[in-house]
Amino acid sequence: MKNILAEIVAHKHIEVAARKQLRSVAELEQAPMFGRETLSLRSFLRQPGKTGIIAEFKRRSPSKGLINGDVTVQQVTTAYTRYGASGLSVLTDEKFFGGTTDDLLQARSYNQIPVLRKDFIVDEYQILEAKAIGADVILLIAECLTTEEVKYLSSFAANLGLEVLLEVHSESQLEKVSEHVHLVGVNNRDLTTFQVDFNRSCELAPKIPADKVKVAESGINDPANIITLKQAGFEGFLIGEYFMRQEDPARAFENFVQELERLKLAQQ
């Protein structure tokens, strides 16, 4: 597969320019959600009684095509919250992932846990937009941003009260971690080839700065994976595709959590 990330980012610049024409910064700042006090994903990940799982709502992906076109944001996200998710992740990229900003607005209106805007952020406008639609956390992807861009965009987000999850895939990308990055996510999926290597998280975990919350992303499809990752120092576990590709993502999440609790008890 050719470098899909480069294609997505090139399109994102065009898309953002068009969105700026449709809705001004002043309009975003007047949005009802813009002034709300955000929730801390770091705090929620550390709450006893929650799972540490950041459960994702995702309709499709460039590598898998349509994952699930039959369920609603309300059905899925409220079940995630009910069964102990520590946070929600909502894809807002339309062209490649079939998501919309309205999906995140809905997730926000139905749930009282932190919501991550999962998108390819290349411009501060998208961060203002995230705040306006009720996000608590934004994703920055080290693979498609320079060190300076990460520093600038994370500082911009932090000034708005948003937490920042920086996604890395290699040790060299850890150099891009800056002061206003709150969480570091290790993506086990290579964004240029979309191949998954589950050991990636465990290899990079000891190299992540100690003051950052560690989040493992992609390739987690078994509660036993979470036990292993916790031992490696991870506190957050971003899981989307595994639940979304089931006929009933809500039931799949409930079963996963029950099995996770069983494994935790067996360890004690």
PDB file of C-alpha atoms in Angstrom:
ATOM      1  CA  MET A   1       0.000   0.000   0.000  1.00  0.00           C
ATOM      2  CA  LYS A   2       1.386   3.404  -0.922  1.00  0.00           C
ATOM      3  CA  ASN A   3       1.924   5.906   1.836  1.00  0.00           C
ATOM      4  CA  ILE A   4      -1.694   6.515   2.829  1.00  0.00           C
ATOM      5  CA  LEU A   5      -0.666   8.896   5.615  1.00  0.00           C
ATOM      6  CA  ALA A   6       0.896  11.341   3.161  1.00  0.00           C
ATOM      7  CA  GLU A   7      -2.284  11.212   1.070  1.00  0.00           C
ATOM      8  CA  ILE A   8      -4.482  11.840   4.126  1.00  0.00           C
ATOM      9  CA  VAL A   9      -2.357  14.790   5.302  1.00  0.00           C
ATOM     10  CA  ALA A  10      -2.287  16.390   1.839  1.00  0.00           C
ATOM     11  CA  HIS A  11      -6.074  16.149   1.680  1.00  0.00           C
ATOM     12  CA  LYS A  12      -6.402  17.437   5.258  1.00  0.00           C
ATOM     13  CA  HIS A  13      -4.721  20.752   4.375  1.00  0.00           C
ATOM     14  CA  ILE A  14      -7.235  21.257   1.544  1.00  0.00           C
ATOM     15  CA  GLU A  15     -10.142  20.230   3.772  1.00  0.00           C
ATOM     16  CA  VAL A  16      -9.136  22.594   6.601  1.00  0.00           C
ATOM     17  CA  ALA A  17      -8.844  25.534   4.182  1.00  0.00           C
ATOM     18  CA  ALA A  18     -12.404  24.790   3.011  1.00  0.00           C
ATOM     19  CA  ARG A  19     -13.719  24.457   6.585  1.00  0.00           C
ATOM     20  CA  LYS A  20     -12.274  27.852   7.497  1.00  0.00           C
ATOM     21  CA  GLN A  21     -14.394  29.386   4.742  1.00  0.00           C
ATOM     22  CA  LEU A  22     -17.531  27.733   6.096  1.00  0.00           C
ATOM     23  CA  ARG A  23     -17.105  28.629   9.766  1.00  0.00           C
ATOM     24  CA  SER A  24     -14.948  31.427  11.138  1.00  0.00           C
ATOM     25  CA  VAL A  25     -12.827  31.235  14.283  1.00  0.00           C
ATOM     26  CA  ALA A  26     -15.205  33.759  15.881  1.00  0.00           C
ATOM     27  CA  GLU A  27     -18.132  31.403  15.193  1.00  0.00           C
ATOM     28  CA  LEU A  28     -16.265  28.461  16.725  1.00  0.00           C
ATOM     29  CA  GLU A  29     -15.565  30.520  19.832  1.00  0.00           C
ATOM     30  CA  GLN A  30     -19.288  31.302  20.152  1.00  0.00           C
ATOM     31  CA  ALA A  31     -20.278  27.604  20.037  1.00  0.00           C
ATOM     32  CA  PRO A  32     -22.146  26.449  23.176  1.00  0.00           C
ATOM     33  CA  MET A  33     -19.520  23.771  23.922  1.00  0.00           C
ATOM     34  CA  PHE A  34     -16.534  26.095  23.584  1.00  0.00           C
ATOM     35  CA  GLY A  35     -16.756  27.427  27.116  1.00  0.00           C
ATOM     36  CA  ARG A  36     -17.346  24.091  28.893  1.00  0.00           C
ATOM     37  CA  GLU A  37     -14.812  22.855  31.398  1.00  0.00           C
ATOM     38  CA  THR A  38     -12.988  19.895  29.940  1.00  0.00           C
ATOM     39  CA  LEU A  39     -12.583  16.481  31.557  1.00  0.00           C
ATOM     40  CA  SER A  40      -9.109  15.058  32.161  1.00  0.00           C
ATOM     41  CA  LEU A  41      -8.371  11.810  30.357  1.00  0.00           C
ATOM     42  CA  ARG A  42      -5.269  11.367  32.515  1.00  0.00           C
ATOM     43  CA  SER A  43      -7.426  11.422  35.655  1.00  0.00           C
ATOM     44  CA  PHE A  44     -10.048   9.081  34.213  1.00  0.00           C
ATOM     45  CA  LEU A  45      -7.421   6.549  33.108  1.00  0.00           C
ATOM     46  CA  ARG A  46      -6.177   6.405  36.692  1.00  0.00           C
ATOM     47  CA  GLN A  47      -9.596   6.035  38.317  1.00  0.00           C
ATOM     48  CA  PRO A  48      -9.990   2.731  40.133  1.00  0.00           C
ATOM     49  CA  GLY A  49     -13.080   0.913  38.936  1.00  0.00           C
ATOM     50  CA  LYS A  50     -12.585   1.984  35.339  1.00  0.00           C
ATOM     51  CA  THR A  51     -10.875  -0.182  32.734  1.00  0.00           C
ATOM     52  CA  GLY A  52      -8.230   2.150  31.292  1.00  0.00           C
ATOM     53  CA  ILE A  53      -9.788   1.489  27.899  1.00  0.00           C
ATOM     54  CA  ILE A  54     -10.276   4.398  25.493  1.00  0.00           C
ATOM     55  CA  ALA A  55     -13.033   2.881  23.374  1.00  0.00           C
ATOM     56  CA  GLU A  56     -13.327   4.094  19.812  1.00  0.00           C
ATOM     57  CA  PHE A  57     -16.226   4.790  17.474  1.00  0.00           C
ATOM     58  CA  LYS A  58     -15.003   4.190  13.932  1.00  0.00           C
ATOM     59  CA  ARG A  59     -17.040   3.338  10.840  1.00  0.00           C
ATOM     60  CA  ARG A  60     -14.323   2.569   8.318  1.00  0.00           C
ATOM     61  CA  SER A  61     -10.582   2.764   7.685  1.00  0.00           C
ATOM     62  CA  PRO A  62      -8.331   2.975   4.616  1.00  0.00           C
ATOM     63  CA  SER A  63      -6.838  -0.459   5.339  1.00  0.00           C
ATOM     64  CA  LYS A  64     -10.046  -2.341   6.249  1.00  0.00           C
ATOM     65  CA  GLY A  65     -12.722  -0.465   4.302  1.00  0.00           C
ATOM     66  CA  LEU A  66     -16.162  -0.495   5.951  1.00  0.00           C
ATOM     67  CA  ILE A  67     -15.909  -1.799   9.524  1.00  0.00           C
ATOM     68  CA  ASN A  68     -19.441  -1.140  10.741  1.00  0.00           C
ATOM     69  CA  GLY A  69     -22.079   0.982   9.057  1.00  0.00           C
ATOM     70  CA  ASP A  70     -25.069  -0.263  11.031  1.00  0.00           C
ATOM     71  CA  VAL A  71     -24.678   1.135  14.544  1.00  0.00           C
ATOM     72  CA  THR A  72     -25.269   4.613  15.928  1.00  0.00           C
ATOM     73  CA  VAL A  73     -22.972   6.815  17.999  1.00  0.00           C
ATOM     74  CA  GLN A  74     -25.503   6.792  20.836  1.00  0.00           C
ATOM     75  CA  GLN A  75     -25.868   2.983  20.928  1.00  0.00           C
ATOM     76  CA  VAL A  76     -22.151   2.304  20.970  1.00  0.00           C
ATOM     77  CA  THR A  77     -20.685   5.120  23.058  1.00  0.00           C
ATOM     78  CA  THR A  78     -23.250   4.931  25.855  1.00  0.00           C
ATOM     79  CA  ALA A  79     -22.540   1.192  26.174  1.00  0.00           C
ATOM     80  CA  TYR A  80     -18.806   1.895  26.291  1.00  0.00           C
ATOM     81  CA  THR A  81     -19.409   4.360  29.123  1.00  0.00           C
ATOM     82  CA  ARG A  82     -21.861   2.083  30.956  1.00  0.00           C
ATOM     83  CA  TYR A  83     -19.431  -0.841  31.056  1.00  0.00           C
ATOM     84  CA  GLY A  84     -16.452   1.115  32.343  1.00  0.00           C
ATOM     85  CA  ALA A  85     -14.586   2.810  29.494  1.00  0.00           C
ATOM     86  CA  SER A  86     -12.193   5.462  30.819  1.00  0.00           C
ATOM     87  CA  GLY A  87     -12.553   7.571  27.697  1.00  0.00           C
ATOM     88  CA  LEU A  88     -14.044   7.684  24.219  1.00  0.00           C
ATOM     89  CA  SER A  89     -12.251   8.193  20.917  1.00  0.00           C
ATOM     90  CA  VAL A  90     -14.299   9.450  17.988  1.00  0.00           C
ATOM     91  CA  LEU A  91     -13.036   9.577  14.407  1.00  0.00           C
ATOM     92  CA  THR A  92     -13.972  12.890  12.792  1.00  0.00           C
ATOM     93  CA  ASP A  93     -12.214  12.368   9.437  1.00  0.00           C
ATOM     94  CA  GLU A  94     -14.860  11.981   6.752  1.00  0.00           C
ATOM     95  CA  LYS A  95     -13.035  11.088   3.527  1.00  0.00           C
ATOM     96  CA  PHE A  96     -10.913   8.209   4.816  1.00  0.00           C
ATOM     97  CA  PHE A  97     -12.705   7.062   7.988  1.00  0.00           C
ATOM     98  CA  GLY A  98     -16.357   7.972   7.394  1.00  0.00           C
ATOM     99  CA  GLY A  99     -16.551  10.099  10.539  1.00  0.00           C
ATOM    100  CA  THR A 100     -17.933  13.594  11.136  1.00  0.00           C
ATOM    101  CA  THR A 101     -17.646  16.311  13.755  1.00  0.00           C
ATOM    102  CA  ASP A 102     -21.324  15.624  14.463  1.00  0.00           C
ATOM    103  CA  ASP A 103     -20.365  12.127  15.649  1.00  0.00           C
ATOM    104  CA  LEU A 104     -18.202  13.707  18.342  1.00  0.00           C
ATOM    105  CA  LEU A 105     -20.882  16.235  19.277  1.00  0.00           C
ATOM    106  CA  GLN A 106     -23.295  13.340  19.785  1.00  0.00           C
ATOM    107  CA  ALA A 107     -20.802  11.316  21.818  1.00  0.00           C
ATOM    108  CA  ARG A 108     -20.259  14.360  24.012  1.00  0.00           C
ATOM    109  CA  SER A 109     -23.966  14.985  24.544  1.00  0.00           C
ATOM    110  CA  TYR A 110     -24.672  11.377  25.630  1.00  0.00           C
ATOM    111  CA  ASN A 111     -21.621  10.739  27.853  1.00  0.00           C
ATOM    112  CA  GLN A 112     -19.819  12.238  30.820  1.00  0.00           C
ATOM    113  CA  ILE A 113     -16.358  10.806  30.266  1.00  0.00           C
ATOM    114  CA  PRO A 114     -13.444  12.375  28.323  1.00  0.00           C
ATOM    115  CA  VAL A 115     -13.707  12.384  24.527  1.00  0.00           C
ATOM    116  CA  LEU A 116     -10.693  12.324  22.218  1.00  0.00           C
ATOM    117  CA  ARG A 117     -10.973  13.940  18.810  1.00  0.00           C
ATOM    118  CA  LYS A 118      -9.285  11.369  16.561  1.00  0.00           C
ATOM    119  CA  ASP A 119      -8.217  13.119  13.392  1.00  0.00           C
ATOM    120  CA  PHE A 120      -5.139  14.238  11.499  1.00  0.00           C
ATOM    121  CA  ILE A 121      -4.448  17.634  13.037  1.00  0.00           C
ATOM    122  CA  VAL A 122      -2.244  19.923  10.955  1.00  0.00           C
ATOM    123  CA  ASP A 123      -3.609  23.358  11.864  1.00  0.00           C
ATOM    124  CA  GLU A 124      -4.668  25.204  15.031  1.00  0.00           C
ATOM    125  CA  TYR A 125      -8.107  25.734  13.451  1.00  0.00           C
ATOM    126  CA  GLN A 126      -8.826  22.013  14.025  1.00  0.00           C
ATOM    127  CA  ILE A 127      -7.991  22.456  17.712  1.00  0.00           C
ATOM    128  CA  LEU A 128     -10.448  25.347  18.045  1.00  0.00           C
ATOM    129  CA  GLU A 129     -12.962  23.162  16.234  1.00  0.00           C
ATOM    130  CA  ALA A 130     -12.279  20.292  18.673  1.00  0.00           C
ATOM    131  CA  LYS A 131     -13.029  22.610  21.592  1.00  0.00           C
ATOM    132  CA  ALA A 132     -16.214  23.841  19.875  1.00  0.00           C
ATOM    133  CA  ILE A 133     -17.587  20.320  19.387  1.00  0.00           C
ATOM    134  CA  GLY A 134     -16.936  19.232  22.973  1.00  0.00           C
ATOM    135  CA  ALA A 135     -13.642  17.324  22.779  1.00  0.00           C
ATOM    136  CA  ASP A 136     -11.467  17.051  25.893  1.00  0.00           C
ATOM    137  CA  VAL A 137      -8.368  15.655  24.220  1.00  0.00           C
ATOM    138  CA  ILE A 138      -6.777  15.993  20.787  1.00  0.00           C
ATOM    139  CA  LEU A 139      -4.530  13.595  18.935  1.00  0.00           C
ATOM    140  CA  LEU A 140      -1.266  14.748  17.372  1.00  0.00           C
ATOM    141  CA  ILE A 141       0.561  12.248  15.165  1.00  0.00           C
ATOM    142  CA  ALA A 142       4.361  12.475  15.369  1.00  0.00           C
ATOM    143  CA  GLU A 143       4.711  10.773  11.990  1.00  0.00           C
ATOM    144  CA  CYS A 144       3.159  13.729  10.147  1.00  0.00           C
ATOM    145  CA  LEU A 145       4.299  16.703  12.254  1.00  0.00           C
ATOM    146  CA  THR A 146       7.707  18.279  12.872  1.00  0.00           C
ATOM    147  CA  THR A 147       9.054  18.762  16.403  1.00  0.00           C
ATOM    148  CA  GLU A 148       8.217  22.472  16.167  1.00  0.00           C
ATOM    149  CA  GLU A 149       4.678  21.779  14.963  1.00  0.00           C
ATOM    150  CA  VAL A 150       4.075  19.373  17.855  1.00  0.00           C
ATOM    151  CA  LYS A 151       5.389  21.963  20.293  1.00  0.00           C
ATOM    152  CA  TYR A 152       3.245  24.764  18.851  1.00  0.00           C
ATOM    153  CA  LEU A 153       0.014  22.769  18.419  1.00  0.00           C
ATOM    154  CA  SER A 154       0.256  21.097  21.852  1.00  0.00           C
ATOM    155  CA  SER A 155       0.835  24.457  23.535  1.00  0.00           C
ATOM    156  CA  PHE A 156      -2.121  25.941  21.616  1.00  0.00           C
ATOM    157  CA  ALA A 157      -4.352  23.057  22.769  1.00  0.00           C
ATOM    158  CA  ALA A 158      -3.193  23.237  26.387  1.00  0.00           C
ATOM    159  CA  ASN A 159      -4.022  26.949  26.470  1.00  0.00           C
ATOM    160  CA  LEU A 160      -7.600  26.018  25.570  1.00  0.00           C
ATOM    161  CA  GLY A 161      -7.742  23.482  28.398  1.00  0.00           C
ATOM    162  CA  LEU A 162      -7.416  20.462  26.116  1.00  0.00           C
ATOM    163  CA  GLU A 163      -5.146  17.527  26.873  1.00  0.00           C
ATOM    164  CA  VAL A 164      -2.820  16.267  24.143  1.00  0.00           C
ATOM    165  CA  LEU A 165      -2.142  12.662  23.145  1.00  0.00           C
ATOM    166  CA  LEU A 166       0.965  12.413  20.970  1.00  0.00           C
ATOM    167  CA  GLU A 167       1.054   9.236  18.908  1.00  0.00           C
ATOM    168  CA  VAL A 168       4.468   7.748  18.124  1.00  0.00           C
ATOM    169  CA  HIS A 169       5.561   4.646  16.267  1.00  0.00           C
ATOM    170  CA  SER A 170       9.343   4.659  16.737  1.00  0.00           C
ATOM    171  CA  GLU A 171      11.940   5.609  19.317  1.00  0.00           C
ATOM    172  CA  SER A 172      13.182   8.553  17.231  1.00  0.00           C
ATOM    173  CA  GLN A 173       9.690  10.102  17.327  1.00  0.00           C
ATOM    174  CA  LEU A 174       9.883  10.295  21.139  1.00  0.00           C
ATOM    175  CA  GLU A 175      12.162  13.298  20.609  1.00  0.00           C
ATOM    176  CA  LYS A 176       9.009  15.194  19.587  1.00  0.00           C
ATOM    177  CA  VAL A 177       7.431  14.828  23.043  1.00  0.00           C
ATOM    178  CA  SER A 178       7.128  18.346  24.467  1.00  0.00           C
ATOM    179  CA  GLU A 179       6.042  20.026  27.691  1.00  0.00           C
ATOM    180  CA  HIS A 180       2.359  20.301  26.716  1.00  0.00           C
ATOM    181  CA  VAL A 181       2.021  16.691  25.598  1.00  0.00           C
ATOM    182  CA  HIS A 182       0.148  14.947  28.436  1.00  0.00           C
ATOM    183  CA  LEU A 183      -0.166  11.427  27.087  1.00  0.00           C
ATOM    184  CA  VAL A 184       2.086   9.449  24.739  1.00  0.00           C
ATOM    185  CA  GLY A 185       0.438   6.786  22.612  1.00  0.00           C
ATOM    186  CA  VAL A 186       2.415   4.011  20.954  1.00  0.00           C
ATOM    187  CA  ASN A 187       0.707   2.956  17.754  1.00  0.00           C
ATOM    188  CA  ASN A 188       1.411  -0.705  17.097  1.00  0.00           C
ATOM    189  CA  ARG A 189       0.222  -0.121  13.530  1.00  0.00           C
ATOM    190  CA  ASP A 190       2.721   1.321  11.090  1.00  0.00           C
ATOM    191  CA  LEU A 191       0.834   4.216   9.481  1.00  0.00           C
ATOM    192  CA  THR A 192       2.735   3.890   6.212  1.00  0.00           C
ATOM    193  CA  THR A 193       2.061   0.162   5.695  1.00  0.00           C
ATOM    194  CA  PHE A 194      -0.786  -0.471   8.191  1.00  0.00           C
ATOM    195  CA  GLN A 195       1.004  -3.619   9.460  1.00  0.00           C
ATOM    196  CA  VAL A 196       0.532  -4.296  13.194  1.00  0.00           C
ATOM    197  CA  ASP A 197       3.359  -5.322  15.533  1.00  0.00           C
ATOM    198  CA  PHE A 198       2.014  -5.738  19.064  1.00  0.00           C
ATOM    199  CA  ASN A 199       5.493  -5.794  20.641  1.00  0.00           C
ATOM    200  CA  ARG A 200       6.076  -2.189  19.588  1.00  0.00           C
ATOM    201  CA  SER A 201       4.417  -0.829  22.735  1.00  0.00           C
ATOM    202  CA  CYS A 202       6.438  -2.978  25.119  1.00  0.00           C
ATOM    203  CA  GLU A 203       9.724  -2.024  23.412  1.00  0.00           C
ATOM    204  CA  LEU A 204       9.065   1.717  23.585  1.00  0.00           C
ATOM    205  CA  ALA A 205       7.404   1.866  27.031  1.00  0.00           C
ATOM    206  CA  PRO A 206      10.620   2.266  29.101  1.00  0.00           C
ATOM    207  CA  LYS A 207      11.784   5.073  26.806  1.00  0.00           C
ATOM    208  CA  ILE A 208       8.680   7.266  27.241  1.00  0.00           C
ATOM    209  CA  PRO A 209       9.274  10.168  29.689  1.00  0.00           C
ATOM    210  CA  ALA A 210       8.144   9.114  33.171  1.00  0.00           C
ATOM    211  CA  ASP A 211       5.825  12.114  33.636  1.00  0.00           C
ATOM    212  CA  LYS A 212       3.685  11.222  30.594  1.00  0.00           C
ATOM    213  CA  VAL A 213       0.734   8.831  30.722  1.00  0.00           C
ATOM    214  CA  LYS A 214       1.450   5.844  28.451  1.00  0.00           C
ATOM    215  CA  VAL A 215      -1.264   4.699  26.049  1.00  0.00           C
ATOM    216  CA  ALA A 216      -1.065   1.592  23.837  1.00  0.00           C
ATOM    217  CA  GLU A 217      -2.896   1.785  20.512  1.00  0.00           C
ATOM    218  CA  SER A 218      -3.897  -0.717  17.817  1.00  0.00           C
ATOM    219  CA  GLY A 219      -3.744  -4.481  17.695  1.00  0.00           C
ATOM    220  CA  ILE A 220      -5.310  -5.005  21.141  1.00  0.00           C
ATOM    221  CA  ASN A 221      -7.902  -7.737  20.687  1.00  0.00           C
ATOM    222  CA  ASP A 222      -7.626  -9.840  23.837  1.00  0.00           C
ATOM    223  CA  PRO A 223      -8.055  -8.848  27.511  1.00  0.00           C
ATOM    224  CA  ALA A 224      -4.769 -10.690  28.202  1.00  0.00           C
ATOM    225  CA  ASN A 225      -3.043  -8.035  26.040  1.00  0.00           C
ATOM    226  CA  ILE A 226      -4.077  -5.400  28.588  1.00  0.00           C
ATOM    227  CA  ILE A 227      -2.615  -7.380  31.483  1.00  0.00           C
ATOM    228  CA  THR A 228       0.710  -7.588  29.597  1.00  0.00           C
ATOM    229  CA  LEU A 229       0.657  -3.892  28.686  1.00  0.00           C
ATOM    230  CA  LYS A 230      -0.157  -2.836  32.262  1.00  0.00           C
ATOM    231  CA  GLN A 231       2.934  -4.725  33.417  1.00  0.00           C
ATOM    232  CA  ALA A 232       4.927  -2.716  30.840  1.00  0.00           C
ATOM    233  CA  GLY A 233       3.681   0.531  32.433  1.00  0.00           C
ATOM    234  CA  PHE A 234       0.716   1.438  30.227  1.00  0.00           C
ATOM    235  CA  GLU A 235      -2.321   3.066  31.814  1.00  0.00           C
ATOM    236  CA  GLY A 236      -4.431   3.613  28.699  1.00  0.00           C
ATOM    237  CA  PHE A 237      -5.499   1.210  25.964  1.00  0.00           C
ATOM    238  CA  LEU A 238      -7.046   2.587  22.782  1.00  0.00           C
ATOM    239  CA  ILE A 239      -9.283  -0.042  21.187  1.00  0.00           C
ATOM    240  CA  GLY A 240     -11.658   0.552  18.313  1.00  0.00           C
ATOM    241  CA  GLU A 241     -11.576  -1.880  15.466  1.00  0.00           C
ATOM    242  CA  TYR A 242     -11.918  -4.989  17.620  1.00  0.00           C
ATOM    243  CA  PHE A 243     -15.260  -3.814  19.064  1.00  0.00           C
ATOM    244  CA  MET A 244     -16.544  -2.009  15.982  1.00  0.00           C
ATOM    245  CA  ARG A 245     -16.145  -4.972  13.649  1.00  0.00           C
ATOM    246  CA  GLN A 246     -18.461  -7.097  15.834  1.00  0.00           C
ATOM    247  CA  GLU A 247     -22.142  -7.186  14.923  1.00  0.00           C
ATOM    248  CA  ASP A 248     -22.928  -5.779  18.375  1.00  0.00           C
ATOM    249  CA  PRO A 249     -20.005  -3.574  19.539  1.00  0.00           C
ATOM    250  CA  ALA A 250     -21.752  -2.830  22.849  1.00  0.00           C
ATOM    251  CA  ARG A 251     -22.030  -6.531  23.731  1.00  0.00           C
ATOM    252  CA  ALA A 252     -18.465  -7.153  22.523  1.00  0.00           C
ATOM    253  CA  PHE A 253     -17.201  -4.426  24.863  1.00  0.00           C
ATOM    254  CA  GLU A 254     -19.200  -5.781  27.814  1.00  0.00           C
ATOM    255  CA  ASN A 255     -17.816  -9.307  27.269  1.00  0.00           C
ATOM    256  CA  PHE A 256     -14.258  -7.987  26.895  1.00  0.00           C
ATOM    257  CA  VAL A 257     -14.498  -6.066  30.177  1.00  0.00           C
ATOM    258  CA  GLN A 258     -15.962  -9.062  32.032  1.00  0.00           C
ATOM    259  CA  GLU A 259     -13.077 -11.240  30.839  1.00  0.00           C
ATOM    260  CA  LEU A 260     -10.576  -8.522  31.798  1.00  0.00           C
ATOM    261  CA  GLU A 261     -12.018  -8.400  35.327  1.00  0.00           C
ATOM    262  CA  ARG A 262     -11.830 -12.192  35.555  1.00  0.00           C
ATOM    263  CA  LEU A 263      -8.141 -12.119  34.570  1.00  0.00           C
ATOM    264  CA  LYS A 264      -7.400  -9.370  37.107  1.00  0.00           C
ATOM    265  CA  LEU A 265      -9.026 -11.400  39.891  1.00  0.00           C
ATOM    266  CA  ALA A 266      -7.075 -14.501  38.860  1.00  0.00           C
ATOM    267  CA  GLN A 267      -3.860 -12.506  39.227  1.00  0.00           C
ATOM    268  CA  GLN A 268      -4.570 -11.433  42.807  1.00  0.00           C
TER     269      GLN A 268
END
